[in-house]
Every structure is written in structure tokens, then in C-alpha cells.
XYZ file of C-alpha atoms in Angstrom:
111
model
C 111.574 97.355 108.617
C 108.812 95.377 106.509
C 109.359 94.959 102.923
C 107.529 96.203 100.011
C 106.038 92.586 99.419
C 104.933 92.293 103.015
C 103.382 95.938 103.010
C 101.461 95.091 99.753
C 100.230 91.783 101.111
C 98.911 93.763 104.228
C 97.345 96.275 102.374
C 95.727 93.669 100.155
C 94.487 91.578 103.084
C 92.972 94.613 104.731
C 91.029 95.669 101.689
C 89.819 92.231 101.231
C 88.823 92.028 104.710
C 87.218 95.340 104.913
C 85.112 94.425 101.736
C 84.053 91.010 103.072
C 83.076 92.485 106.250
C 81.025 95.450 104.644
C 79.299 92.786 102.596
C 78.609 90.525 105.548
C 77.195 93.023 107.386
C 74.842 94.331 104.599
C 73.754 90.712 104.071
C 73.003 90.108 107.686
C 71.192 93.529 108.304
C 67.579 93.288 108.935
C 66.626 95.326 105.863
C 64.250 95.059 102.944
C 65.561 93.735 99.719
C 65.363 97.108 97.685
C 66.852 99.123 100.516
C 69.693 96.538 100.906
C 70.376 96.744 97.107
C 70.485 100.373 97.288
C 73.076 100.327 100.147
C 75.259 97.873 98.352
C 75.177 99.973 95.049
C 76.078 102.833 97.215
C 78.877 101.304 98.896
C 80.131 100.078 95.278
C 80.061 103.622 93.901
C 81.904 104.984 96.957
C 84.498 102.030 96.620
C 84.953 102.812 92.845
C 85.254 106.653 93.596
C 87.924 105.794 96.471
C 90.056 103.763 94.007
C 89.864 106.281 91.275
C 91.022 108.953 93.632
C 93.960 106.593 94.914
C 94.956 105.730 91.241
C 94.931 109.452 90.371
C 97.148 110.130 93.731
C 99.466 107.378 92.730
C 99.744 108.633 89.040
C 100.674 112.071 90.492
C 103.310 110.687 92.747
C 104.885 108.559 90.024
C 104.889 111.624 87.764
C 106.529 113.779 90.373
C 109.079 110.853 91.134
C 109.883 110.734 87.597
C 110.390 114.387 87.203
C 112.711 114.437 90.296
C 114.707 111.528 88.819
C 115.215 113.654 85.567
C 116.339 116.902 87.629
C 118.784 114.621 89.532
C 120.070 112.920 86.428
C 120.465 116.489 84.754
C 122.219 118.023 87.915
C 124.603 115.082 88.004
C 125.250 115.081 84.249
C 126.227 119.073 84.678
C 128.324 118.316 87.668
C 130.383 115.791 85.783
C 130.700 118.239 82.662
C 131.895 121.108 84.858
C 134.315 118.690 86.537
C 135.808 118.073 83.152
C 134.671 114.349 83.053
C 133.522 113.073 79.850
C 130.105 111.661 80.020
C 130.257 107.686 79.727
C 127.424 105.465 78.298
C 126.224 102.915 80.924
C 125.867 99.246 80.038
C 123.498 97.589 82.397
C 124.065 93.868 83.130
C 121.923 92.159 85.629
C 122.987 88.919 86.851
C 121.440 86.729 89.391
C 123.626 88.532 92.076
C 122.562 91.959 90.719
C 124.596 94.851 89.467
C 127.613 94.472 91.554
C 131.456 94.806 91.202
C 133.545 91.785 91.919
C 133.869 93.083 95.502
C 130.261 93.005 96.279
C 129.799 96.768 95.998
C 127.119 98.337 93.719
C 128.104 99.939 90.563
C 127.137 103.621 89.667
C 126.865 104.060 86.009
C 126.357 107.236 84.185
C 123.700 106.913 81.276
């Protein structure tokens, strides 16, 4: 499976390639200057609109993810209280190897 960094790089490369291709096509198209400038302006408006919509969509997704994490945390906390376990405060320590125990397993800490 591709990493997030690879996916991000691919998407950036794809967007850059599409933009360069579109500009090249417009500049090499046999049109008058006024018509060409109108086409470039329209393409820029559409790009800005698409970027704004993508930003809104990403913001909504992030908000939903944040809400889902809050619900999960609340349910986990309620489950611990019902089991009679006292809530623990977590200390997060991140080292070069990451937040792992001495045996290499990831720690799960209550906040």
C-alpha cells in the first residue's frame, strides 16, 4: 500500500501536470489574444472554485473525524467507569522510536 507521502506527491504531480498541460494548450491554441485571455481567466476561476470546494469538503471531513474521535473517547471513558477502573491521566512521551513499551508494542494510554 502506498504511503500518505507517496499519495500526496502523486496528487501534487498530477495537479501540476494538468495545470501545465492546460496552460500549454491555451498558449499554443490558434486564438486571438482577447479570446485566449478570456479562456485563461475562466480556467483560473474554475480552478479557484474547485479548490474552494475541495477545501470545504476536507474541512467537513476533518470536523466529522474530530466528532467521531470525541464520541469514541467518551464511550471508552464510560466503559472504563462502568468497569470500575479509575480514569488515568496520560503522559505522552515520544522518542525517536515512537510511543512504545520496552517490548516494542504500542502503548494505549487514557487521557
